[in-house]
């Protein structure tokens, strides 16, 4: 996926585009974050209903636990899975973001991705002094919170415009 994003970015650069951002929804959020960390030309990232840790999700959440027995049969522990997924764990490698901002949406009522999992990323962003904005929904579940965040596109649009302005003014 990261190679595909990099190839697309090169194509846009060849056409004169100079600002790039990633947007990830749910599982795609981890991939958007991983791409942003590994491709310095990406200037900002928007994450909608994101996990802070995939391995923690599989080992401890109601939805993830369905996958756990299969991984355990293959000899996985939570620590081994975390180590193998380190490159795509959202809360890992945050120093690679530098000054690139993160907009993160999640819901306190999300039963698919428990809020405590997403809060792992929120805490890590603050600890690494990553410029970020968090928008918390308090009452919608995973799907409806995600839809609502897409419908409120002007928030992430404004966030991206501000990120683009900072890029051009080096602020």
PDB file of C-alpha atoms in Angstrom:
ATOM      1  CA  UNK A   1       0.000   0.000   0.000  1.00  0.00           C
ATOM      2  CA  UNK A   2       2.763   2.436   0.924  1.00  0.00           C
ATOM      3  CA  UNK A   3       4.518   1.781  -2.389  1.00  0.00           C
ATOM      4  CA  UNK A   4       1.215   2.485  -4.202  1.00  0.00           C
ATOM      5  CA  UNK A   5       0.777   5.757  -2.311  1.00  0.00           C
ATOM      6  CA  UNK A   6       4.370   6.722  -3.122  1.00  0.00           C
ATOM      7  CA  UNK A   7       3.849   5.932  -6.820  1.00  0.00           C
ATOM      8  CA  UNK A   8       0.628   7.970  -6.933  1.00  0.00           C
ATOM      9  CA  UNK A   9       2.359  10.855  -5.208  1.00  0.00           C
ATOM     10  CA  UNK A  10       5.175  10.833  -7.780  1.00  0.00           C
ATOM     11  CA  UNK A  11       2.585  10.957 -10.556  1.00  0.00           C
ATOM     12  CA  UNK A  12       0.887  13.972  -8.985  1.00  0.00           C
ATOM     13  CA  UNK A  13       4.229  15.692  -8.421  1.00  0.00           C
ATOM     14  CA  UNK A  14       5.025  15.255 -12.107  1.00  0.00           C
ATOM     15  CA  UNK A  15       1.791  17.156 -12.849  1.00  0.00           C
ATOM     16  CA  UNK A  16       2.778  20.018 -10.550  1.00  0.00           C
ATOM     17  CA  UNK A  17       0.789  19.173  -7.423  1.00  0.00           C
ATOM     18  CA  UNK A  18       2.710  20.288  -4.347  1.00  0.00           C
ATOM     19  CA  UNK A  19       0.520  19.481  -1.312  1.00  0.00           C
ATOM     20  CA  UNK A  20      -0.305  15.949  -0.261  1.00  0.00           C
ATOM     21  CA  UNK A  21      -2.339  14.562   2.611  1.00  0.00           C
ATOM     22  CA  UNK A  22      -3.678  11.147   3.502  1.00  0.00           C
ATOM     23  CA  UNK A  23      -7.166  10.358   4.747  1.00  0.00           C
ATOM     24  CA  UNK A  24      -7.887   7.028   6.342  1.00  0.00           C
ATOM     25  CA  UNK A  25     -11.151   5.579   7.575  1.00  0.00           C
ATOM     26  CA  UNK A  26     -11.235   2.751  10.149  1.00  0.00           C
ATOM     27  CA  UNK A  27      -8.689   0.110   9.082  1.00  0.00           C
ATOM     28  CA  UNK A  28      -7.539   2.463   6.343  1.00  0.00           C
ATOM     29  CA  UNK A  29      -6.505   4.916   9.062  1.00  0.00           C
ATOM     30  CA  UNK A  30      -3.596   2.719  10.081  1.00  0.00           C
ATOM     31  CA  UNK A  31      -2.457   2.619   6.459  1.00  0.00           C
ATOM     32  CA  UNK A  32      -2.859   6.389   6.064  1.00  0.00           C
ATOM     33  CA  UNK A  33      -0.779   6.944   9.198  1.00  0.00           C
ATOM     34  CA  UNK A  34       1.891   4.446   8.122  1.00  0.00           C
ATOM     35  CA  UNK A  35       2.109   6.099   4.683  1.00  0.00           C
ATOM     36  CA  UNK A  36       2.416   9.543   6.240  1.00  0.00           C
ATOM     37  CA  UNK A  37       5.213   8.396   8.554  1.00  0.00           C
ATOM     38  CA  UNK A  38       7.144   6.785   5.705  1.00  0.00           C
ATOM     39  CA  UNK A  39       6.623   9.357   2.934  1.00  0.00           C
ATOM     40  CA  UNK A  40       7.976  12.781   3.935  1.00  0.00           C
ATOM     41  CA  UNK A  41       6.206  14.567   1.068  1.00  0.00           C
ATOM     42  CA  UNK A  42       2.837  13.933   2.748  1.00  0.00           C
ATOM     43  CA  UNK A  43       2.103  17.065   4.764  1.00  0.00           C
ATOM     44  CA  UNK A  44      -0.882  16.066   6.921  1.00  0.00           C
ATOM     45  CA  UNK A  45      -3.117  13.143   7.840  1.00  0.00           C
ATOM     46  CA  UNK A  46      -6.801  12.807   8.706  1.00  0.00           C
ATOM     47  CA  UNK A  47      -7.799   9.685  10.637  1.00  0.00           C
ATOM     48  CA  UNK A  48     -11.453   8.714  10.972  1.00  0.00           C
ATOM     49  CA  UNK A  49     -12.353   6.075  13.594  1.00  0.00           C
ATOM     50  CA  UNK A  50      -8.787   4.855  14.024  1.00  0.00           C
ATOM     51  CA  UNK A  51      -7.197   2.212  16.224  1.00  0.00           C
ATOM     52  CA  UNK A  52      -4.260   3.223  18.396  1.00  0.00           C
ATOM     53  CA  UNK A  53      -2.961  -0.349  18.364  1.00  0.00           C
ATOM     54  CA  UNK A  54      -3.965  -3.202  16.083  1.00  0.00           C
ATOM     55  CA  UNK A  55      -2.405  -5.843  18.334  1.00  0.00           C
ATOM     56  CA  UNK A  56      -4.176  -4.462  21.414  1.00  0.00           C
ATOM     57  CA  UNK A  57      -7.401  -4.431  19.388  1.00  0.00           C
ATOM     58  CA  UNK A  58      -7.069  -8.122  18.451  1.00  0.00           C
ATOM     59  CA  UNK A  59      -6.138  -9.222  21.942  1.00  0.00           C
ATOM     60  CA  UNK A  60      -8.614  -7.164  23.973  1.00  0.00           C
ATOM     61  CA  UNK A  61     -11.597  -5.857  22.017  1.00  0.00           C
ATOM     62  CA  UNK A  62     -14.879  -7.744  21.496  1.00  0.00           C
ATOM     63  CA  UNK A  63     -14.517  -7.585  17.684  1.00  0.00           C
ATOM     64  CA  UNK A  64     -10.818  -8.346  17.623  1.00  0.00           C
ATOM     65  CA  UNK A  65     -11.067 -11.329  19.931  1.00  0.00           C
ATOM     66  CA  UNK A  66     -12.666 -13.329  17.119  1.00  0.00           C
ATOM     67  CA  UNK A  67      -9.284 -13.278  15.358  1.00  0.00           C
ATOM     68  CA  UNK A  68      -7.203 -14.030  18.454  1.00  0.00           C
ATOM     69  CA  UNK A  69      -7.544 -17.873  18.500  1.00  0.00           C
ATOM     70  CA  UNK A  70      -6.241 -18.137  14.939  1.00  0.00           C
ATOM     71  CA  UNK A  71      -3.191 -16.054  15.792  1.00  0.00           C
ATOM     72  CA  UNK A  72      -2.570 -18.010  18.992  1.00  0.00           C
ATOM     73  CA  UNK A  73      -2.659 -21.263  16.985  1.00  0.00           C
ATOM     74  CA  UNK A  74       0.165 -19.805  14.890  1.00  0.00           C
ATOM     75  CA  UNK A  75       2.190 -19.072  18.041  1.00  0.00           C
ATOM     76  CA  UNK A  76       1.419 -15.395  18.338  1.00  0.00           C
ATOM     77  CA  UNK A  77       1.265 -13.512  21.580  1.00  0.00           C
ATOM     78  CA  UNK A  78       0.149  -9.900  21.861  1.00  0.00           C
ATOM     79  CA  UNK A  79       3.799  -8.824  22.236  1.00  0.00           C
ATOM     80  CA  UNK A  80       4.919 -10.793  19.156  1.00  0.00           C
ATOM     81  CA  UNK A  81       2.086  -9.377  17.069  1.00  0.00           C
ATOM     82  CA  UNK A  82       2.865  -5.842  18.238  1.00  0.00           C
ATOM     83  CA  UNK A  83       6.511  -6.309  17.328  1.00  0.00           C
ATOM     84  CA  UNK A  84       5.680  -7.653  13.859  1.00  0.00           C
ATOM     85  CA  UNK A  85       3.165  -4.859  13.225  1.00  0.00           C
ATOM     86  CA  UNK A  86       5.400  -2.102  14.599  1.00  0.00           C
ATOM     87  CA  UNK A  87       5.703  -0.393  11.192  1.00  0.00           C
ATOM     88  CA  UNK A  88       1.929   0.016  10.953  1.00  0.00           C
ATOM     89  CA  UNK A  89       1.044   0.448  14.630  1.00  0.00           C
ATOM     90  CA  UNK A  90      -0.479   3.940  14.671  1.00  0.00           C
ATOM     91  CA  UNK A  91       1.162   5.028  17.949  1.00  0.00           C
ATOM     92  CA  UNK A  92       4.651   3.869  16.942  1.00  0.00           C
ATOM     93  CA  UNK A  93       7.273   5.937  15.151  1.00  0.00           C
ATOM     94  CA  UNK A  94       5.496   9.233  15.720  1.00  0.00           C
ATOM     95  CA  UNK A  95       8.802  11.124  15.604  1.00  0.00           C
ATOM     96  CA  UNK A  96       8.729  10.435  11.844  1.00  0.00           C
ATOM     97  CA  UNK A  97       5.795  12.850  11.565  1.00  0.00           C
ATOM     98  CA  UNK A  98       7.929  15.830  12.506  1.00  0.00           C
ATOM     99  CA  UNK A  99       5.744  18.945  12.244  1.00  0.00           C
ATOM    100  CA  UNK A 100       3.058  17.300  10.129  1.00  0.00           C
ATOM    101  CA  UNK A 101      -0.340  17.665  11.802  1.00  0.00           C
ATOM    102  CA  UNK A 102      -2.887  14.958  12.543  1.00  0.00           C
ATOM    103  CA  UNK A 103      -6.667  15.343  12.657  1.00  0.00           C
ATOM    104  CA  UNK A 104      -8.238  12.433  14.473  1.00  0.00           C
ATOM    105  CA  UNK A 105     -11.932  11.601  14.775  1.00  0.00           C
ATOM    106  CA  UNK A 106     -13.342   8.949  17.062  1.00  0.00           C
ATOM    107  CA  UNK A 107     -16.413   8.116  19.080  1.00  0.00           C
ATOM    108  CA  UNK A 108     -16.683   7.446  22.799  1.00  0.00           C
ATOM    109  CA  UNK A 109     -19.629   5.151  21.919  1.00  0.00           C
ATOM    110  CA  UNK A 110     -17.714   3.088  19.331  1.00  0.00           C
ATOM    111  CA  UNK A 111     -18.172  -0.620  20.067  1.00  0.00           C
ATOM    112  CA  UNK A 112     -16.130  -1.767  17.060  1.00  0.00           C
ATOM    113  CA  UNK A 113     -12.971   0.122  18.012  1.00  0.00           C
ATOM    114  CA  UNK A 114     -13.157   0.722  21.754  1.00  0.00           C
ATOM    115  CA  UNK A 115     -12.379   4.346  22.651  1.00  0.00           C
ATOM    116  CA  UNK A 116      -9.603   3.259  25.020  1.00  0.00           C
ATOM    117  CA  UNK A 117      -7.789   1.811  22.000  1.00  0.00           C
ATOM    118  CA  UNK A 118      -7.985   5.058  20.039  1.00  0.00           C
ATOM    119  CA  UNK A 119      -6.958   6.971  23.153  1.00  0.00           C
ATOM    120  CA  UNK A 120      -3.629   5.098  23.024  1.00  0.00           C
ATOM    121  CA  UNK A 121      -2.876   7.094  19.881  1.00  0.00           C
ATOM    122  CA  UNK A 122      -4.200  10.370  21.314  1.00  0.00           C
ATOM    123  CA  UNK A 123      -1.925   9.953  24.356  1.00  0.00           C
ATOM    124  CA  UNK A 124       1.070   9.049  22.183  1.00  0.00           C
ATOM    125  CA  UNK A 125       0.543  12.075  19.915  1.00  0.00           C
ATOM    126  CA  UNK A 126       0.571  14.379  22.940  1.00  0.00           C
ATOM    127  CA  UNK A 127       3.605  12.644  24.471  1.00  0.00           C
ATOM    128  CA  UNK A 128       5.552  13.082  21.208  1.00  0.00           C
ATOM    129  CA  UNK A 129       4.444  16.715  20.836  1.00  0.00           C
ATOM    130  CA  UNK A 130       2.803  16.008  17.492  1.00  0.00           C
ATOM    131  CA  UNK A 131       0.511  18.824  16.379  1.00  0.00           C
ATOM    132  CA  UNK A 132      -2.928  17.247  16.449  1.00  0.00           C
ATOM    133  CA  UNK A 133      -6.598  17.953  16.803  1.00  0.00           C
ATOM    134  CA  UNK A 134      -9.059  15.443  18.221  1.00  0.00           C
ATOM    135  CA  UNK A 135     -12.777  15.466  17.530  1.00  0.00           C
ATOM    136  CA  UNK A 136     -14.707  13.134  19.831  1.00  0.00           C
ATOM    137  CA  UNK A 137     -18.251  12.065  19.229  1.00  0.00           C
ATOM    138  CA  UNK A 138     -20.028  10.963  22.385  1.00  0.00           C
ATOM    139  CA  UNK A 139     -23.082   9.083  21.183  1.00  0.00           C
ATOM    140  CA  UNK A 140     -22.696   7.460  17.741  1.00  0.00           C
ATOM    141  CA  UNK A 141     -21.274   4.027  17.065  1.00  0.00           C
ATOM    142  CA  UNK A 142     -18.450   3.186  14.676  1.00  0.00           C
ATOM    143  CA  UNK A 143     -20.320   3.330  11.370  1.00  0.00           C
ATOM    144  CA  UNK A 144     -22.555   6.327  12.059  1.00  0.00           C
ATOM    145  CA  UNK A 145     -19.738   8.353  13.657  1.00  0.00           C
ATOM    146  CA  UNK A 146     -17.645   7.656  10.587  1.00  0.00           C
ATOM    147  CA  UNK A 147     -20.450   8.770   8.265  1.00  0.00           C
ATOM    148  CA  UNK A 148     -21.032  11.914  10.317  1.00  0.00           C
ATOM    149  CA  UNK A 149     -17.331  12.779  10.131  1.00  0.00           C
ATOM    150  CA  UNK A 150     -17.412  12.426   6.338  1.00  0.00           C
ATOM    151  CA  UNK A 151     -20.482  14.634   6.148  1.00  0.00           C
ATOM    152  CA  UNK A 152     -18.708  17.320   8.168  1.00  0.00           C
ATOM    153  CA  UNK A 153     -16.010  17.530   5.506  1.00  0.00           C
ATOM    154  CA  UNK A 154     -15.532  21.259   6.005  1.00  0.00           C
ATOM    155  CA  UNK A 155     -13.715  20.519   9.287  1.00  0.00           C
ATOM    156  CA  UNK A 156     -11.070  18.337   7.680  1.00  0.00           C
ATOM    157  CA  UNK A 157     -11.022  20.563   4.606  1.00  0.00           C
ATOM    158  CA  UNK A 158     -10.176  23.589   6.825  1.00  0.00           C
ATOM    159  CA  UNK A 159      -7.593  21.491   8.699  1.00  0.00           C
ATOM    160  CA  UNK A 160      -5.891  20.553   5.413  1.00  0.00           C
ATOM    161  CA  UNK A 161      -5.965  24.139   4.155  1.00  0.00           C
ATOM    162  CA  UNK A 162      -4.262  25.264   7.385  1.00  0.00           C
ATOM    163  CA  UNK A 163      -1.658  22.514   6.997  1.00  0.00           C
ATOM    164  CA  UNK A 164      -1.008  23.625   3.428  1.00  0.00           C
ATOM    165  CA  UNK A 165      -0.638  27.238   4.566  1.00  0.00           C
ATOM    166  CA  UNK A 166       1.859  26.199   7.259  1.00  0.00           C
ATOM    167  CA  UNK A 167       3.828  24.267   4.649  1.00  0.00           C
ATOM    168  CA  UNK A 168       4.134  27.326   2.409  1.00  0.00           C
ATOM    169  CA  UNK A 169       4.953  29.710   5.272  1.00  0.00           C
ATOM    170  CA  UNK A 170       7.193  27.202   7.129  1.00  0.00           C
ATOM    171  CA  UNK A 171       5.315  27.844  10.388  1.00  0.00           C
TER     172      UNK A 171
END
